[in-house]
Amino acid sequence: MNDFFSELSNLLWGWPMIILLLGTHLYLTVRLRFPQRKIFTAIRLSVKRDKGATGDVSQFGALATALAATIGTGNIIGVATAIALGGPGAVLWCWLTGVFGMATKYAEGLLAIKYRVKTPDGRMMGGPMYALEKGLGWKWLAVLFAAFTALASFGIGNTVQANAIATIANETYSISPFITGALVCVLTGAVVLGGVKSIARVCGMLVPFMAFFYVAGCIYILVVNSAYVWPAIQLICTSAFTPEAAGGGFVGSTVMMAARFGIARGLFSNESGLGSAPIVAAAAQTRNPVRQALVSSSGTFWDTVVICALTGLVVVSSIIAYPDISYDNGATLTKMAFSKIPLVGEPLLSFGLLTFAFSTILGWCYYGERAVEYLKGRKWMLAYRVLYIVAVFVGSVVNLAVVWNFADCMNALMAIPNLLSLLFLSGVLVSETRRYLWHGQLDEAAPEP
């Protein structure tokens, strides 16, 4: 089974998928006239409550929940893996993927608000399944997207994250995976049983806290490595376009390898085009689709343009400063790079991985819930939450090679229908953007769903 899903994952995440995703990023960037240039407006809107707007959570709450699900081990281990496999130049390709991915995340957020629906009890529901059904009339593809999302939530959003937490706790602090699993189960249950408002409230507190300390720690490490930061930047830029290597471990790295692994890791990290983030964006209190679209785009900015870039600089500058670092794999490279920094290196890495992984568990629970509700109705919510909490414990104590490959397959199968909705509804994206953004009507209220 593991071999089957491994082969399927390699097929789904090959060059065709990378070209489709990156091509969508570039197409929407041009078609929507570079919405990335509005990043400061997006950041301002993300921390400003849209009073009187319809929705379940604040715009910041929706952004924090999306960031909680997005900022995970991929921001730390994933970036180092890209460097180990593709050389230092992979960092630049990862960063560029985030820059252009902001346009796709903008488009996802816009469609989420445009096609969201209000349930009989007053809650907002939305996401790619509703865009596919209401915007394109493709109910069958909407059902497939929801099914893939529900399955993916138990993989990349749950068991693999719980396993990462248990592994870190065991290797760093010698805590049994059974104890860690039970503790994470209790914490997860305390949050997710309260629904979206509880998840958004916890994420709203956890995400800024964990991101601040991780970013501050990375900056401290860069100060310690200050003599190697500029050489690291030069090496990253030159290696992205020439087969230059940082050391013996990178001999043989090519431009194509740097591009492939940098782009792939960037796409995995920021989830632009995956279709997950718009599910929670649809619950935001916003007066029109473009306001939330801008807020959603800021998530990719923080995830990839800031956090992944800082991680890449930390790893590459440490490689130059300490040539004895092993290049075997991403996890080893990350641990060795951070361990070279006195006092804060290993605690910072452990704290970042633990909090990032736990926040991902919370965010993906909401995605899975909405997918199950779309498929089966609200009566299945409690059963899903209980299964989700149990899966946290299972993930903490079992080997997850097959789960990793299965989750990668589900994520790819989520991305395909979502990207189709973005491309086929690009005319709607342009129309809404022209009305509210290009004509300066960001404060105008849209009709309620």
Short mmCIF file of C-alpha atoms in Angstrom, two decimals:
data_model
loop_
_atom_site.label_atom_id
_atom_site.label_comp_id
_atom_site.label_asym_id
_atom_site.label_seq_id
_atom_site.Cartn_x
_atom_site.Cartn_y
_atom_site.Cartn_z
CA MET A 1 0.00 0.00 0.00
CA ASN A 2 2.83 2.37 0.86
CA ASP A 3 4.53 1.67 -2.48
CA PHE A 4 1.26 2.34 -4.33
CA PHE A 5 0.63 5.69 -2.67
CA SER A 6 4.30 6.62 -3.01
CA GLU A 7 4.16 6.06 -6.77
CA LEU A 8 0.82 7.87 -7.03
CA SER A 9 2.18 10.80 -5.01
CA ASN A 10 5.24 11.08 -7.26
CA LEU A 11 2.95 11.03 -10.29
CA LEU A 12 0.49 13.61 -8.95
CA TRP A 13 3.19 15.96 -7.65
CA GLY A 14 5.40 15.73 -10.72
CA TRP A 15 6.23 18.52 -13.14
CA PRO A 16 2.68 18.75 -14.61
CA MET A 17 1.23 19.65 -11.21
CA ILE A 18 4.04 22.08 -10.44
CA ILE A 19 3.58 23.76 -13.83
CA LEU A 20 -0.20 23.93 -13.30
CA LEU A 21 0.16 25.51 -9.87
CA LEU A 22 2.95 27.94 -10.74
CA GLY A 23 1.24 28.73 -14.04
CA THR A 24 -1.97 29.58 -12.18
CA HIS A 25 0.02 31.83 -9.83
CA LEU A 26 1.54 33.71 -12.76
CA TYR A 27 -1.69 33.87 -14.78
CA LEU A 28 -3.72 35.30 -11.88
CA THR A 29 -0.93 37.72 -10.97
CA VAL A 30 -1.09 39.24 -14.46
CA ARG A 31 -4.88 38.93 -14.92
CA LEU A 32 -5.58 40.65 -11.58
CA ARG A 33 -2.93 43.34 -12.12
CA PHE A 34 -0.52 42.24 -9.40
CA PRO A 35 -2.69 42.25 -6.25
CA GLN A 36 0.59 41.68 -4.35
CA ARG A 37 1.21 45.44 -4.50
CA LYS A 38 -1.68 45.89 -2.05
CA ILE A 39 0.04 43.91 0.69
CA PHE A 40 0.16 46.81 3.16
CA THR A 41 -3.57 47.43 2.64
CA ALA A 42 -4.12 43.71 3.20
CA ILE A 43 -2.16 43.75 6.48
CA ARG A 44 -4.10 46.80 7.67
CA LEU A 45 -7.44 45.16 6.90
CA SER A 46 -6.40 41.92 8.61
CA VAL A 47 -6.11 43.59 12.03
CA LYS A 48 -9.14 45.85 11.63
CA ARG A 49 -12.57 44.54 12.61
CA ASP A 50 -15.15 45.06 9.87
CA LYS A 51 -18.01 46.29 12.05
CA GLY A 52 -21.50 45.43 10.91
CA ALA A 53 -20.29 42.86 8.37
CA THR A 54 -21.84 39.41 8.13
CA GLY A 55 -19.83 36.39 9.20
CA ASP A 56 -18.95 34.00 12.02
CA VAL A 57 -15.45 35.20 12.97
CA SER A 58 -13.40 38.35 12.48
CA GLN A 59 -11.16 38.74 9.46
CA PHE A 60 -8.16 38.32 11.74
CA GLY A 61 -9.71 35.19 13.27
CA ALA A 62 -10.18 33.69 9.81
CA LEU A 63 -6.61 34.63 8.82
CA ALA A 64 -5.18 33.23 12.06
CA THR A 65 -7.02 29.93 11.57
CA ALA A 66 -5.77 29.69 7.99
CA LEU A 67 -2.22 30.51 9.12
CA ALA A 68 -2.50 27.95 11.91
CA ALA A 69 -3.22 25.25 9.33
CA THR A 70 -0.61 26.57 6.90
CA ILE A 71 2.37 27.35 9.13
CA GLY A 72 3.68 23.94 10.05
CA THR A 73 6.69 21.68 9.81
CA GLY A 74 6.97 22.60 6.11
CA ASN A 75 8.19 26.07 7.10
CA ILE A 76 11.12 24.58 8.99
CA ILE A 77 11.85 21.01 7.86
CA GLY A 78 10.36 21.59 4.38
CA VAL A 79 12.67 24.50 3.57
CA ALA A 80 15.72 22.58 4.78
CA THR A 81 14.61 19.57 2.71
CA ALA A 82 14.47 21.77 -0.38
CA ILE A 83 18.02 22.99 0.35
CA ALA A 84 19.30 19.46 0.98
CA LEU A 85 17.83 18.17 -2.30
CA GLY A 86 18.11 21.21 -4.57
CA GLY A 87 20.90 23.30 -3.09
CA PRO A 88 20.78 26.85 -1.65
CA GLY A 89 19.11 28.20 -4.81
CA ALA A 90 15.92 26.37 -3.81
CA VAL A 91 15.33 29.11 -1.21
CA LEU A 92 14.90 31.76 -3.90
CA TRP A 93 12.49 29.59 -5.91
CA CYS A 94 10.53 28.87 -2.72
CA TRP A 95 10.35 32.61 -2.00
CA LEU A 96 9.25 33.49 -5.55
CA THR A 97 6.54 30.84 -5.33
CA GLY A 98 5.20 32.64 -2.26
CA VAL A 99 5.31 36.05 -3.92
CA PHE A 100 3.30 34.89 -6.94
CA GLY A 101 1.15 32.58 -4.80
CA MET A 102 -0.31 35.63 -3.08
CA ALA A 103 -2.41 36.26 -6.21
CA THR A 104 -3.84 32.74 -6.06
CA LYS A 105 -4.61 33.04 -2.35
CA TYR A 106 -6.31 36.38 -3.12
CA ALA A 107 -8.45 34.68 -5.77
CA GLU A 108 -9.39 31.82 -3.45
CA GLY A 109 -10.52 34.21 -0.73
CA LEU A 110 -12.57 36.25 -3.18
CA LEU A 111 -14.48 33.23 -4.51
CA ALA A 112 -15.02 31.94 -0.98
CA ILE A 113 -16.95 35.10 -0.04
CA LYS A 114 -18.61 35.49 -3.44
CA TYR A 115 -20.21 32.03 -3.38
CA ARG A 116 -20.66 31.42 0.34
CA VAL A 117 -24.10 30.49 1.67
CA LYS A 118 -25.89 31.14 4.93
CA THR A 119 -27.20 28.07 6.76
CA PRO A 120 -30.64 28.04 8.44
CA ASP A 121 -28.98 28.65 11.81
CA GLY A 122 -27.12 31.72 10.49
CA ARG A 123 -23.62 30.30 9.93
CA MET A 124 -21.56 31.03 6.82
CA MET A 125 -20.35 28.15 4.65
CA GLY A 126 -18.05 28.43 1.67
CA GLY A 127 -14.96 27.21 -0.11
CA PRO A 128 -14.06 25.65 -3.46
CA MET A 129 -16.94 23.15 -3.27
CA TYR A 130 -19.43 26.02 -3.30
CA ALA A 131 -17.58 27.87 -6.06
CA LEU A 132 -17.61 24.68 -8.14
CA GLU A 133 -21.30 24.04 -7.48
CA LYS A 134 -22.74 27.57 -7.62
CA GLY A 135 -20.26 29.24 -9.94
CA LEU A 136 -19.71 26.47 -12.48
CA GLY A 137 -22.53 24.00 -11.81
CA TRP A 138 -20.06 21.15 -11.30
CA LYS A 139 -21.67 19.47 -8.31
CA TRP A 140 -19.87 16.17 -8.93
CA LEU A 141 -16.46 17.85 -8.78
CA ALA A 142 -17.50 19.78 -5.67
CA VAL A 143 -18.35 16.48 -3.96
CA LEU A 144 -14.98 15.03 -4.93
CA PHE A 145 -13.15 18.09 -3.57
CA ALA A 146 -15.01 17.84 -0.25
CA ALA A 147 -14.25 14.10 0.01
CA PHE A 148 -10.55 14.64 -0.68
CA THR A 149 -10.46 17.46 1.89
CA ALA A 150 -12.08 15.33 4.60
CA LEU A 151 -9.60 12.51 3.97
CA ALA A 152 -6.61 14.88 3.82
CA SER A 153 -7.54 16.39 7.18
CA PHE A 154 -6.75 13.06 8.88
CA GLY A 155 -3.40 12.86 7.12
CA ILE A 156 -1.31 15.98 6.61
CA GLY A 157 -3.47 17.99 9.02
CA ASN A 158 -3.62 15.52 11.88
CA THR A 159 -1.67 12.27 12.18
CA VAL A 160 1.57 13.44 10.60
CA GLN A 161 1.56 16.59 12.74
CA ALA A 162 0.82 14.60 15.92
CA ASN A 163 3.65 12.23 15.00
CA ALA A 164 6.01 15.18 14.56
CA ILE A 165 5.09 16.48 18.03
CA ALA A 166 5.57 13.05 19.63
CA THR A 167 8.90 12.51 17.86
CA ILE A 168 10.26 15.89 18.95
CA ALA A 169 9.12 15.38 22.55
CA ASN A 170 10.70 11.92 22.64
CA GLU A 171 14.02 12.82 20.99
CA THR A 172 14.49 16.14 22.80
CA TYR A 173 12.93 15.55 26.22
CA SER A 174 12.65 11.69 26.36
CA ILE A 175 8.85 11.83 26.82
CA SER A 176 6.97 8.70 25.79
CA PRO A 177 4.88 9.08 22.60
CA PHE A 178 1.91 7.61 24.52
CA ILE A 179 2.08 10.42 27.07
CA THR A 180 2.54 13.06 24.39
CA GLY A 181 -0.32 11.61 22.35
CA ALA A 182 -2.69 11.63 25.32
CA LEU A 183 -1.77 15.22 26.21
CA VAL A 184 -2.19 16.49 22.63
CA CYS A 185 -5.51 14.61 22.44
CA VAL A 186 -6.81 16.45 25.49
CA LEU A 187 -5.62 19.84 24.24
CA THR A 188 -7.08 19.24 20.77
CA GLY A 189 -10.43 18.12 22.19
CA ALA A 190 -10.64 21.14 24.47
CA VAL A 191 -10.39 23.41 21.44
CA VAL A 192 -12.13 21.66 18.53
CA LEU A 193 -15.25 20.58 20.43
CA GLY A 194 -16.09 24.28 20.73
CA GLY A 195 -16.40 24.71 16.97
CA VAL A 196 -15.07 27.41 14.65
CA LYS A 197 -15.26 30.26 17.15
CA SER A 198 -13.22 28.30 19.68
CA ILE A 199 -10.66 27.30 17.03
CA ALA A 200 -10.41 30.88 15.73
CA ARG A 201 -10.05 32.29 19.24
CA VAL A 202 -7.21 29.91 20.19
CA CYS A 203 -5.48 30.35 16.83
CA GLY A 204 -5.82 34.12 17.16
CA MET A 205 -3.77 33.91 20.36
CA LEU A 206 -1.39 31.11 19.40
CA VAL A 207 -0.37 32.14 15.87
CA PRO A 208 0.96 35.66 16.65
CA PHE A 209 2.71 34.30 19.75
CA MET A 210 4.47 31.42 18.03
CA ALA A 211 5.29 33.40 14.89
CA PHE A 212 6.77 36.29 16.89
CA PHE A 213 9.10 34.07 18.91
CA TYR A 214 10.16 32.02 15.91
CA VAL A 215 10.86 35.11 13.79
CA ALA A 216 12.66 36.79 16.71
CA GLY A 217 14.75 33.66 17.21
CA CYS A 218 15.67 33.48 13.54
CA ILE A 219 16.69 37.14 13.58
CA TYR A 220 18.88 36.45 16.62
CA ILE A 221 20.56 33.56 14.81
CA LEU A 222 21.13 35.77 11.76
CA VAL A 223 22.74 38.38 14.01
CA VAL A 224 25.05 35.68 15.41
CA ASN A 225 25.79 34.62 11.81
CA SER A 226 25.94 38.22 10.59
CA ALA A 227 29.30 37.73 8.85
CA TYR A 228 27.73 35.01 6.69
CA VAL A 229 24.29 36.51 5.92
CA TRP A 230 25.31 38.49 2.83
CA PRO A 231 27.37 35.58 1.43
CA ALA A 232 24.30 33.39 2.05
CA ILE A 233 22.07 35.79 0.09
CA GLN A 234 24.57 35.86 -2.77
CA LEU A 235 24.84 32.08 -2.78
CA ILE A 236 21.05 31.65 -2.77
CA CYS A 237 20.63 34.02 -5.72
CA THR A 238 23.49 32.64 -7.82
CA SER A 239 22.66 28.99 -7.09
CA ALA A 240 19.09 29.52 -8.27
CA PHE A 241 20.38 30.09 -11.81
CA THR A 242 23.76 28.36 -11.91
CA PRO A 243 24.90 24.92 -10.65
CA GLU A 244 27.00 26.52 -7.92
CA ALA A 245 27.30 24.60 -4.65
CA ALA A 246 27.73 25.62 -1.01
CA GLY A 247 29.94 22.66 -0.20
CA GLY A 248 30.69 19.05 -0.93
CA GLY A 249 27.19 17.94 -0.03
CA PHE A 250 25.71 20.02 -2.83
CA VAL A 251 28.01 18.99 -5.65
CA GLY A 252 25.80 17.88 -8.52
CA SER A 253 22.91 20.21 -7.68
CA THR A 254 21.48 21.74 -10.84
CA VAL A 255 19.31 24.71 -11.66
CA MET A 256 16.43 22.36 -12.49
CA MET A 257 16.78 20.61 -9.14
CA ALA A 258 16.86 23.92 -7.28
CA ALA A 259 13.74 25.10 -9.13
CA ARG A 260 11.87 21.83 -8.73
CA PHE A 261 12.42 21.37 -5.01
CA GLY A 262 12.17 25.08 -4.17
CA ILE A 263 8.87 25.46 -6.02
CA ALA A 264 7.47 22.20 -4.64
CA ARG A 265 8.37 23.06 -1.03
CA GLY A 266 6.99 26.58 -1.45
CA LEU A 267 3.70 25.22 -2.76
CA PHE A 268 3.47 22.69 0.07
CA SER A 269 4.25 25.35 2.65
CA ASN A 270 1.86 28.17 1.71
CA GLU A 271 -0.95 25.97 0.32
CA SER A 272 -1.84 28.60 -2.30
CA GLY A 273 -3.97 26.75 -4.84
CA LEU A 274 -4.70 23.82 -2.55
CA GLY A 275 -8.19 25.10 -1.71
CA SER A 276 -8.01 24.70 2.07
CA ALA A 277 -7.69 28.31 3.28
CA PRO A 278 -10.84 29.63 1.47
CA ILE A 279 -12.96 27.24 3.57
CA VAL A 280 -12.30 29.32 6.68
CA ALA A 281 -12.11 32.60 4.73
CA ALA A 282 -15.81 32.11 3.93
CA ALA A 283 -16.63 32.47 7.64
CA ALA A 284 -15.01 35.91 7.93
CA GLN A 285 -16.93 39.05 8.84
CA THR A 286 -16.34 41.17 5.77
CA ARG A 287 -18.46 43.62 3.82
CA ASN A 288 -17.35 42.51 0.34
CA PRO A 289 -15.35 39.69 -1.27
CA VAL A 290 -12.27 41.77 -2.12
CA ARG A 291 -11.58 42.85 1.45
CA GLN A 292 -11.31 39.24 2.60
CA ALA A 293 -9.40 38.33 -0.56
CA LEU A 294 -6.72 40.84 0.38
CA VAL A 295 -6.61 39.56 3.96
CA SER A 296 -6.24 35.99 2.69
CA SER A 297 -3.35 36.98 0.43
CA SER A 298 -1.45 38.31 3.44
CA GLY A 299 -1.36 34.76 4.82
CA THR A 300 0.95 33.62 2.01
CA PHE A 301 3.09 36.72 2.58
CA TRP A 302 3.67 35.84 6.25
CA ASP A 303 4.04 32.11 5.63
CA THR A 304 6.48 32.03 2.71
CA VAL A 305 7.78 35.52 1.98
CA VAL A 306 8.70 36.06 5.65
CA ILE A 307 8.95 32.82 7.66
CA CYS A 308 10.25 30.46 4.95
CA ALA A 309 12.74 33.11 3.78
CA LEU A 310 14.07 33.56 7.32
CA THR A 311 14.39 29.79 7.76
CA GLY A 312 16.26 29.53 4.47
CA LEU A 313 18.68 32.29 5.44
CA VAL A 314 19.29 30.68 8.84
CA VAL A 315 20.06 27.29 7.28
CA VAL A 316 22.24 28.54 4.42
CA SER A 317 24.21 30.99 6.59
CA SER A 318 24.79 28.18 9.11
CA ILE A 319 26.01 25.90 6.31
CA ILE A 320 28.59 28.52 5.32
CA ALA A 321 29.56 29.23 8.93
CA TYR A 322 29.80 25.56 9.92
CA PRO A 323 30.96 23.45 6.92
CA ASP A 324 30.81 20.28 9.04
CA ILE A 325 26.97 20.30 8.97
CA SER A 326 25.51 17.12 7.45
CA TYR A 327 23.53 17.46 4.22
CA ASP A 328 21.88 14.03 4.38
CA ASN A 329 18.26 15.19 4.73
CA GLY A 330 16.12 18.16 5.69
CA ALA A 331 15.52 17.12 9.30
CA THR A 332 19.21 16.50 9.96
CA LEU A 333 20.23 19.71 8.23
CA THR A 334 17.74 21.76 10.24
CA LYS A 335 18.74 20.25 13.56
CA MET A 336 22.44 20.68 12.89
CA ALA A 337 22.01 24.27 11.71
CA PHE A 338 20.03 25.35 14.77
CA SER A 339 22.13 23.34 17.24
CA LYS A 340 25.21 25.37 16.30
CA ILE A 341 23.64 28.44 17.89
CA PRO A 342 24.43 28.64 21.62
CA LEU A 343 21.60 28.64 24.19
CA VAL A 344 18.60 29.31 21.92
CA GLY A 345 19.20 27.07 18.88
CA GLU A 346 17.67 23.73 19.88
CA PRO A 347 14.94 25.15 22.20
CA LEU A 348 13.86 27.51 19.41
CA LEU A 349 13.66 24.67 16.89
CA SER A 350 11.71 22.44 19.29
CA PHE A 351 9.32 25.21 20.28
CA GLY A 352 8.72 26.19 16.66
CA LEU A 353 8.03 22.65 15.52
CA LEU A 354 5.77 21.84 18.49
CA THR A 355 3.60 24.95 18.23
CA PHE A 356 3.48 24.98 14.44
CA ALA A 357 2.41 21.32 14.33
CA PHE A 358 -0.28 21.76 17.01
CA SER A 359 -1.73 24.82 15.30
CA THR A 360 -1.92 22.86 12.04
CA ILE A 361 -4.01 20.19 13.81
CA LEU A 362 -6.50 22.85 14.92
CA GLY A 363 -6.79 24.58 11.56
CA TRP A 364 -7.25 21.41 9.55
CA CYS A 365 -9.99 20.20 11.89
CA TYR A 366 -12.12 23.12 10.71
CA TYR A 367 -11.42 22.33 7.05
CA GLY A 368 -12.43 18.71 7.55
CA GLU A 369 -15.59 19.66 9.45
CA ARG A 370 -16.83 21.93 6.69
CA ALA A 371 -16.10 19.29 4.06
CA VAL A 372 -18.02 16.63 6.02
CA GLU A 373 -20.90 19.03 6.60
CA TYR A 374 -21.08 19.73 2.87
CA LEU A 375 -21.22 16.02 2.15
CA LYS A 376 -23.38 14.70 4.99
CA GLY A 377 -24.87 17.61 6.92
CA ARG A 378 -24.33 18.91 10.43
CA LYS A 379 -25.47 15.70 12.14
CA TRP A 380 -22.04 14.16 11.47
CA MET A 381 -20.05 16.93 13.16
CA LEU A 382 -19.68 15.33 16.60
CA ALA A 383 -18.69 11.98 15.11
CA TYR A 384 -16.06 13.68 12.94
CA ARG A 385 -14.61 15.62 15.87
CA VAL A 386 -14.36 12.48 18.02
CA LEU A 387 -12.63 10.56 15.21
CA TYR A 388 -10.31 13.50 14.63
CA ILE A 389 -9.29 13.59 18.30
CA VAL A 390 -8.70 9.82 18.35
CA ALA A 391 -6.58 10.12 15.20
CA VAL A 392 -4.28 12.52 17.05
CA PHE A 393 -3.37 9.77 19.52
CA VAL A 394 -3.00 7.17 16.76
CA GLY A 395 -0.69 9.47 14.84
CA SER A 396 1.49 9.97 17.90
CA VAL A 397 2.33 6.29 18.36
CA VAL A 398 2.46 4.69 14.88
CA ASN A 399 4.77 4.74 11.87
CA LEU A 400 3.31 7.11 9.30
CA ALA A 401 5.17 6.49 6.05
CA VAL A 402 2.01 5.35 4.29
CA VAL A 403 -0.03 8.18 5.81
CA TRP A 404 2.42 10.79 4.48
CA ASN A 405 2.12 9.44 0.95
CA PHE A 406 -1.66 9.06 1.21
CA ALA A 407 -1.99 12.66 2.47
CA ASP A 408 0.17 13.97 -0.37
CA CYS A 409 -2.14 12.24 -2.86
CA MET A 410 -5.26 13.73 -1.24
CA ASN A 411 -3.72 17.21 -1.28
CA ALA A 412 -2.95 16.93 -4.99
CA LEU A 413 -6.47 15.71 -5.69
CA MET A 414 -7.80 18.72 -3.73
CA ALA A 415 -5.70 21.15 -5.73
CA ILE A 416 -6.86 20.05 -9.18
CA PRO A 417 -10.59 20.94 -8.86
CA ASN A 418 -9.73 24.10 -6.93
CA LEU A 419 -7.36 25.32 -9.65
CA LEU A 420 -10.01 24.57 -12.28
CA SER A 421 -12.50 26.75 -10.41
CA LEU A 422 -9.97 29.61 -10.25
CA LEU A 423 -9.16 29.42 -13.95
CA PHE A 424 -12.72 29.01 -15.21
CA LEU A 425 -14.05 31.72 -12.87
CA SER A 426 -11.24 34.18 -13.61
CA GLY A 427 -13.78 36.46 -15.30
CA VAL A 428 -15.69 36.72 -12.01
CA LEU A 429 -12.42 37.46 -10.21
CA VAL A 430 -11.67 40.32 -12.60
CA SER A 431 -15.21 41.72 -12.35
CA GLU A 432 -15.24 41.75 -8.54
CA THR A 433 -11.70 43.15 -8.36
CA ARG A 434 -12.57 45.91 -10.82
CA ARG A 435 -15.66 46.87 -8.84
CA TYR A 436 -14.14 47.03 -5.36
CA LEU A 437 -10.38 47.42 -5.79
CA TRP A 438 -9.59 49.08 -9.10
CA HIS A 439 -12.45 51.59 -8.70
CA GLY A 440 -11.54 52.31 -5.08
CA GLN A 441 -14.75 50.93 -3.51
CA LEU A 442 -13.25 48.77 -0.77
CA ASP A 443 -15.72 50.18 1.78
CA GLU A 444 -18.79 49.30 -0.30
CA ALA A 445 -20.99 46.55 1.10
CA ALA A 446 -21.88 43.58 -1.10
CA PRO A 447 -25.36 41.97 -1.07
CA GLU A 448 -25.73 39.33 1.65
CA PRO A 449 -25.85 35.67 0.53
#
